[in-house]
mmCIF file of C-alpha atoms in Angstrom:
data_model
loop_
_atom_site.group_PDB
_atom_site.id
_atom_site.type_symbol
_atom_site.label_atom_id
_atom_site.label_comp_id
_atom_site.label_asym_id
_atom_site.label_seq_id
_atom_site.Cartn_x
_atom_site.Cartn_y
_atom_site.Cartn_z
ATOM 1 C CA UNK O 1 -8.681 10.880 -22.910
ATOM 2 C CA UNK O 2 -5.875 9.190 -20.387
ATOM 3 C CA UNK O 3 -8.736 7.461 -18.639
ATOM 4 C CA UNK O 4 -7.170 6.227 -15.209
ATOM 5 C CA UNK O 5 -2.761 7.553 -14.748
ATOM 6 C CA UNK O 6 -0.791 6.379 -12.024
ATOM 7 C CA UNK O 7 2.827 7.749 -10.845
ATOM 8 C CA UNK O 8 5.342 6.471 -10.842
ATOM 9 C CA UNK O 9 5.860 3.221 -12.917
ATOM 10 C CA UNK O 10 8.384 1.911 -10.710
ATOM 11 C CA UNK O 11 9.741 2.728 -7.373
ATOM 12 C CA UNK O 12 12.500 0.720 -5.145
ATOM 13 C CA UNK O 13 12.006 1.858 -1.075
ATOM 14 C CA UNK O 14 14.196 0.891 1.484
ATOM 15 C CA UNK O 15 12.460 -0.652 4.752
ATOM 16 C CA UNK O 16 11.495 2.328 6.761
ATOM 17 C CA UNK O 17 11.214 4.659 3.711
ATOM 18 C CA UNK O 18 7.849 6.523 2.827
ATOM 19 C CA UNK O 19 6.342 7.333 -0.513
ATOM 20 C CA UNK O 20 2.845 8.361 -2.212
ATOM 21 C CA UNK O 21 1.571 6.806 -5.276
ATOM 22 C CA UNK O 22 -0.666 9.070 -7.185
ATOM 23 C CA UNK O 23 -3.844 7.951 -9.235
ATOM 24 C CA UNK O 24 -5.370 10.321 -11.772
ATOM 25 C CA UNK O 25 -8.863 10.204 -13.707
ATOM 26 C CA UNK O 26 -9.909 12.222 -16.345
ATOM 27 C CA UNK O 27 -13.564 10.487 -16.348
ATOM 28 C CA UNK O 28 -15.145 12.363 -13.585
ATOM 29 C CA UNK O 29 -15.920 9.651 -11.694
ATOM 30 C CA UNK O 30 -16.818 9.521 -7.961
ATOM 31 C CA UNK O 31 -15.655 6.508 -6.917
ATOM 32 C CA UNK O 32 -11.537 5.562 -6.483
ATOM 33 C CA UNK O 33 -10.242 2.296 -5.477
ATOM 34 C CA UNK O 34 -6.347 0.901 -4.692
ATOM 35 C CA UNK O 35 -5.585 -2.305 -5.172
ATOM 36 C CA UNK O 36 -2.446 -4.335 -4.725
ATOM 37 C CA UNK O 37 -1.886 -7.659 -6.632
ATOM 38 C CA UNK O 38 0.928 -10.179 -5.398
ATOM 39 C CA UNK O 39 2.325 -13.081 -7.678
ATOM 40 C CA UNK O 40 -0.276 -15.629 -8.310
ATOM 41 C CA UNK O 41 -2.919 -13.976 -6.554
ATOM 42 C CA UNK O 42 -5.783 -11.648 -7.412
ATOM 43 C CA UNK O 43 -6.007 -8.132 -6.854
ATOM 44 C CA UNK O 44 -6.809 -7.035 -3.034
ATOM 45 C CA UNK O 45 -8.701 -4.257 -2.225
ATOM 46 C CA UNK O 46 -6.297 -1.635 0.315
ATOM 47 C CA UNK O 47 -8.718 1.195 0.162
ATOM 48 C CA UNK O 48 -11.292 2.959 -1.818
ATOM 49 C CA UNK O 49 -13.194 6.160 -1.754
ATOM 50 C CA UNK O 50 -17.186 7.255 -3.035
ATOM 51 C CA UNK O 51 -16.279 10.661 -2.977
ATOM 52 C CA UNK O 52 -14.438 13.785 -2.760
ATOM 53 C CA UNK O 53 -13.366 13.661 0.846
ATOM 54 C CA UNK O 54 -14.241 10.481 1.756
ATOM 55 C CA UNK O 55 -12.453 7.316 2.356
ATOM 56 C CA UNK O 56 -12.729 3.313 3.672
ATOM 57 C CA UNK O 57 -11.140 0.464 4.342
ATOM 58 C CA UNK O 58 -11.090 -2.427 2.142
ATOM 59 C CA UNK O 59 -9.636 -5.956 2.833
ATOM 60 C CA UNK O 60 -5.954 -5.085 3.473
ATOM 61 C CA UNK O 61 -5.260 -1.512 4.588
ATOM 62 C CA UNK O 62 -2.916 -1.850 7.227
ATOM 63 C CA UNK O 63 0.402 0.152 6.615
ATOM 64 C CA UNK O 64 -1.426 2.325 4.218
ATOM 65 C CA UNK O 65 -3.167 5.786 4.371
ATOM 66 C CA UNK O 66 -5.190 7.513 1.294
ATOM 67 C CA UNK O 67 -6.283 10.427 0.868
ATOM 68 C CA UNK O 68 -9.029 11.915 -1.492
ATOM 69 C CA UNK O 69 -8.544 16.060 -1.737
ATOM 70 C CA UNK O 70 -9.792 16.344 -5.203
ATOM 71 C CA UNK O 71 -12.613 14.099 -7.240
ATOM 72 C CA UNK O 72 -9.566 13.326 -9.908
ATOM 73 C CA UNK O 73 -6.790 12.167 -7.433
ATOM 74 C CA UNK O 74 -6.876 9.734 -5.137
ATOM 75 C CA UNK O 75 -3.174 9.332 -3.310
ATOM 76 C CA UNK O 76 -1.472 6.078 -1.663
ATOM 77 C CA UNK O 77 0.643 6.439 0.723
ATOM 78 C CA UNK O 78 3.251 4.151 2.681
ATOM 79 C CA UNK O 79 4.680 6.059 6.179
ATOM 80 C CA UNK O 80 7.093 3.237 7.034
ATOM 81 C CA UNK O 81 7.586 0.666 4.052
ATOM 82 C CA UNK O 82 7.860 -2.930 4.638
ATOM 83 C CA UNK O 83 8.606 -5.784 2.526
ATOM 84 C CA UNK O 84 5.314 -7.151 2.443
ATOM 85 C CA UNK O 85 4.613 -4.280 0.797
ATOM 86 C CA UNK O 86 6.240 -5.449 -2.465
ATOM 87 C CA UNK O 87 3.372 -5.288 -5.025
ATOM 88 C CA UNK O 88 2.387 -4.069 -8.160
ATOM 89 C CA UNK O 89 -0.489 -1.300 -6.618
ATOM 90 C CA UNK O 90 -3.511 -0.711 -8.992
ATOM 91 C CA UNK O 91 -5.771 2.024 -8.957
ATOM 92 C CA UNK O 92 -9.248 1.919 -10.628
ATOM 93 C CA UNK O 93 -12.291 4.775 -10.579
ATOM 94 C CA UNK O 94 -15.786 3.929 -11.382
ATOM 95 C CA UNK O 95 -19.014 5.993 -12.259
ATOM 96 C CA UNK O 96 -21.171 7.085 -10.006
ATOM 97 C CA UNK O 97 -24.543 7.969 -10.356
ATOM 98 C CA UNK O 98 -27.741 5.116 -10.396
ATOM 99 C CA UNK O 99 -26.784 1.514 -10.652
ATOM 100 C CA UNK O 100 -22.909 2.857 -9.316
ATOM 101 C CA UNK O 101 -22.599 -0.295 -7.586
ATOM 102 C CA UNK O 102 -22.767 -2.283 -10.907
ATOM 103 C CA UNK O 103 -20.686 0.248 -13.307
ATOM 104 C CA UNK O 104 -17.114 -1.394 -14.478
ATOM 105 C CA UNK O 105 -13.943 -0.300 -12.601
ATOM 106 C CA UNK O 106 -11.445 1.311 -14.984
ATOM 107 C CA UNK O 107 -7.630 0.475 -13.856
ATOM 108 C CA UNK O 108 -3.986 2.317 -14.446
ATOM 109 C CA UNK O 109 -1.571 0.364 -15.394
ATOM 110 C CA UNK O 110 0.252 0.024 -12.100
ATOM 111 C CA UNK O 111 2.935 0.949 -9.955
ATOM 112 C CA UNK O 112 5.509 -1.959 -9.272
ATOM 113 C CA UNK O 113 6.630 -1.284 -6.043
ATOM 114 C CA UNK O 114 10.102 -3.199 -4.155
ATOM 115 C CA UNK O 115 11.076 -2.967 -0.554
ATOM 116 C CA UNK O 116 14.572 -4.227 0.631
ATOM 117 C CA UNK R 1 -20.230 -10.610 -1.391
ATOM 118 C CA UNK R 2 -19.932 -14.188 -3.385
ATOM 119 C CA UNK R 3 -16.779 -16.393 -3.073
ATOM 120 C CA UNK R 4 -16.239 -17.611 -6.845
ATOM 121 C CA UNK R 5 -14.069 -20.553 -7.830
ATOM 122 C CA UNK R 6 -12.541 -20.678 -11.021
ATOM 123 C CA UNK R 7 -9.909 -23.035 -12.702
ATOM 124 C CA UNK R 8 -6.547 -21.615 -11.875
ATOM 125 C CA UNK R 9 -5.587 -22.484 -15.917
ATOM 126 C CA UNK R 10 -6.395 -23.355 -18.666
ATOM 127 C CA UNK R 11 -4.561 -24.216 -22.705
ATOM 128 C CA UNK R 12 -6.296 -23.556 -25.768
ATOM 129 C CA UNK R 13 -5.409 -23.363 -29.574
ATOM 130 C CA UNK R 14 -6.246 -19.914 -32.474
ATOM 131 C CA UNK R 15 -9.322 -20.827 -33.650
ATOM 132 C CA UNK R 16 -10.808 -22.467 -30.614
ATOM 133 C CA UNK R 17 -14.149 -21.781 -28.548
ATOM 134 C CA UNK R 18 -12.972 -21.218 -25.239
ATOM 135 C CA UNK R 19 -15.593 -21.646 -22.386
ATOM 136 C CA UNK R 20 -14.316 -20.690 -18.812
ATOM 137 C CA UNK R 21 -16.627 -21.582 -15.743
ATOM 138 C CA UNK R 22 -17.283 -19.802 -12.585
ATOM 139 C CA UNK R 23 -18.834 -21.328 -9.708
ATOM 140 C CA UNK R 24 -20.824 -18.643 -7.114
ATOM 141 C CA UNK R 25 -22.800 -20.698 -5.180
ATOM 142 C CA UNK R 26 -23.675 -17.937 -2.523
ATOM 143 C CA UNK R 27 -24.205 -15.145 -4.963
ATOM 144 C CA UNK R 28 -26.535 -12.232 -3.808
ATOM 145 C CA UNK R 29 -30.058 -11.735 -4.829
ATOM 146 C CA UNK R 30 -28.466 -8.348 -5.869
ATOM 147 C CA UNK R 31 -25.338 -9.564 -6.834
ATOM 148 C CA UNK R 32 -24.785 -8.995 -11.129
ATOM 149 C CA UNK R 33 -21.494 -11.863 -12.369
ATOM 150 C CA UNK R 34 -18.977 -9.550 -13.545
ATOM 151 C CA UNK R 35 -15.681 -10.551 -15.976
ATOM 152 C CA UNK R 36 -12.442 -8.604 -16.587
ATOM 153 C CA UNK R 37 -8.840 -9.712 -18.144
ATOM 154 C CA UNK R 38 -5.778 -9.087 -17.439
ATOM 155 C CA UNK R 39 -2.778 -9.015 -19.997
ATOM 156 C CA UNK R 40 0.836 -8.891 -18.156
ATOM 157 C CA UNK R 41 1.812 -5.339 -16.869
ATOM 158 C CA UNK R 42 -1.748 -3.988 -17.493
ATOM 159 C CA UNK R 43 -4.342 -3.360 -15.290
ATOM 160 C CA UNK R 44 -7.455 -5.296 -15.642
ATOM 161 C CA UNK R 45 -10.148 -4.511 -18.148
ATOM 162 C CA UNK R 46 -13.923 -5.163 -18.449
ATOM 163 C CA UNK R 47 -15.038 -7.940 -20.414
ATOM 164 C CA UNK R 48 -18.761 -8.311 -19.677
ATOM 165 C CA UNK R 49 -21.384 -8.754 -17.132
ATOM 166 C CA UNK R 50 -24.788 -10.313 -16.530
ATOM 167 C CA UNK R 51 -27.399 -11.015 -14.355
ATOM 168 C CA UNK R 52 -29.102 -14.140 -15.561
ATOM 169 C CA UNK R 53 -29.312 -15.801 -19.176
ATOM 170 C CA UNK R 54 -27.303 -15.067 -21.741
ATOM 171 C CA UNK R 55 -25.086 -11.525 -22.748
ATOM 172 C CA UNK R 56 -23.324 -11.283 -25.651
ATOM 173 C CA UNK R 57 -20.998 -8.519 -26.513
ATOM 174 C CA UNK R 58 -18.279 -7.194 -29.282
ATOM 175 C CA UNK R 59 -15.880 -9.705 -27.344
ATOM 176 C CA UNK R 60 -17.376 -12.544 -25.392
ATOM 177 C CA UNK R 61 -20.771 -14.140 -24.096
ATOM 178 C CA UNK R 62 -21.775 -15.089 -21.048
ATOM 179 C CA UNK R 63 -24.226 -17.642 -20.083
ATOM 180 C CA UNK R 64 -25.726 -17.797 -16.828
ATOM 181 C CA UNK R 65 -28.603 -20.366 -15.605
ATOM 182 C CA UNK R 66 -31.084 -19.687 -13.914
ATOM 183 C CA UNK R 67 -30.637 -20.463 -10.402
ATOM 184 C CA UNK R 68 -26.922 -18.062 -10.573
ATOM 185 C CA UNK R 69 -24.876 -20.665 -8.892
ATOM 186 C CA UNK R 70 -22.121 -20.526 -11.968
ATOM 187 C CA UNK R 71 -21.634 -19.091 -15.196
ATOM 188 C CA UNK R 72 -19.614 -19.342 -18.478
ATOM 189 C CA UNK R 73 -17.728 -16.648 -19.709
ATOM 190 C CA UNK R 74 -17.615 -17.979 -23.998
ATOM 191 C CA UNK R 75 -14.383 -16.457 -25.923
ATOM 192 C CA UNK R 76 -15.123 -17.599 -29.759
ATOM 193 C CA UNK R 77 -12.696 -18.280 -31.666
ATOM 194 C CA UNK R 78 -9.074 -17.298 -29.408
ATOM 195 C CA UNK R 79 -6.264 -15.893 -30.964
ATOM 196 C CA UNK R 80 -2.544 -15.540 -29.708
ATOM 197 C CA UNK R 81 -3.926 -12.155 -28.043
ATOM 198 C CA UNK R 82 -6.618 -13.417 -25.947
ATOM 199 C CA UNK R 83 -3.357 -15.144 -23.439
ATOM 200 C CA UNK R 84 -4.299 -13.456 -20.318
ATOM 201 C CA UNK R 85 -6.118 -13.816 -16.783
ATOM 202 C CA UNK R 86 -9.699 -14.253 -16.823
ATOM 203 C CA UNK R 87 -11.538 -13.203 -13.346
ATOM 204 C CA UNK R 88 -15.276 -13.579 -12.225
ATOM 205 C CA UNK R 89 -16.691 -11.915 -9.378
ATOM 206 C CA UNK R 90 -19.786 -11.059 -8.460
ATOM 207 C CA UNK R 91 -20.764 -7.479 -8.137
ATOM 208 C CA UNK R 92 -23.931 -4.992 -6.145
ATOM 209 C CA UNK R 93 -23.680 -5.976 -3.061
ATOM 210 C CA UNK R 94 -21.354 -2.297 -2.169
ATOM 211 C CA UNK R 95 -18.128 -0.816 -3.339
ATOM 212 C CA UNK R 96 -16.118 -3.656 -2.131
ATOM 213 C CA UNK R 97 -15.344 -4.796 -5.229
ATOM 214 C CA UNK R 98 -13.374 -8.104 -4.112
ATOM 215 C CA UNK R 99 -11.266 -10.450 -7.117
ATOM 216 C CA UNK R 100 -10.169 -14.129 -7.046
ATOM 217 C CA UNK R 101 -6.903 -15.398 -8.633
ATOM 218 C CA UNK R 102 -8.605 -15.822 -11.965
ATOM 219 C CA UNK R 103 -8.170 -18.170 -14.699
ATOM 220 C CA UNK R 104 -4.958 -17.726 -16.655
ATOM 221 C CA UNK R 105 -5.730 -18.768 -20.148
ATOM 222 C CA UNK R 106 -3.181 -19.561 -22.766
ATOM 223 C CA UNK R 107 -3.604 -19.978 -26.049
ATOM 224 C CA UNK R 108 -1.467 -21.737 -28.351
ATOM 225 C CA UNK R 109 -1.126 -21.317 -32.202
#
């Protein structure tokens, strides 16, 4: 059980540049979040997603898109990098069903991400 | 969703009862007081969570009075491996699941 995977590790963009950061659960759960997480600060919610399908905003999503094709993946992406984009991005899923709202958010590791 | 405050750090030595404290003053009726903690290069990981009183788990209590303003995440007896960031946040309110800067907590041997 790999719980929550996220490709790749690293990356190193150039301004301008485009990527996709993939997240991966193995939990079946419905609901997907990305974070990003800057030096001294907390995490900051970019997007998240209740369901196959769906997405929404969360506090910082400008410069991002996501996308939600199947209930395991949920994919980052960056169409024009920036470098106030360097970050380490997090993704997390949580359960579900009744009391979803209150179930703990299970996070990847990260991807540390650099724009020059 | 409630704005929590906690210290930004904190020292400790092994052995030591650690007792962080988060204050919520506008927390939702709804709203349950949620911890995690966060070792370098890791994401963060659950701790514990409550809605009023006390909780006590495998790892860590948490006290929380009765009007919700605050609470007290209790780490008994720290070792080396409990250096990491502590956050609070409160939690029900939606999916907007929204983290301070947390509490970085070293502990000393």
């Amino acid at each position: 059980n790999a719980g929550v995977t996220q490709t790749p590790k690293f990356r190193v963009l150039k301004t301008g540049q485009s990527m996709t950061l993939l997240c991966a659960q193995d939990m079946n759960h419905e609901y997907m979040y990305w974070y990003r997480q800057d030096p001294g600060m907390g995490l900051r919610l970019i997007h998240y997603s209740v369901g196959e399908g769906t997405t929404a905003k969360g506090e910082v999503p400008d410069g991002y898109n996501v996308s939600r094709l199947k209930k395991q993946n949920f994919l980052l992406g960056l169409e024009s990098a920036a470098p106030s984009q360097t970050s380490v991005y997090f993704c997390a899923s949580s359960y579900g069903g009744q009391g979803a709202t209150y179930s703990p958010l299970h996070f990847g590791n990260g991807t540390r991400l650099t724009v020059t | 969703l409630a704005k929590t405050t906690q210290p930004i750090s904190m020292d400790s030595y092994e052995g030591q009862e650690v007792n962080i404290t988060c204050s919520h003053n506008n927390i939702a009726t709804n709203d349950y007081i949620t911890w995690y903690q966060q070792f370098p290069s890791q994401g963060p990981r659950f701790i514990i969570q409550g809605y009023k009183t006390k909780v006590t788990n495998e790892v860590a209590s948490l006290f929380i009075p009765a009007d919700r303003k605050s609470s007290t995440l209790s780490l008994p007896r720290v070792s080396l491996s409990d250096t990491a960031v502590y956050y609070c946040l409160g939690r029900g309110g939606g999916f907007k699941t929204i983290f301070g800067a947390g509490t970085r907590l070293f502990v000393k041997a």
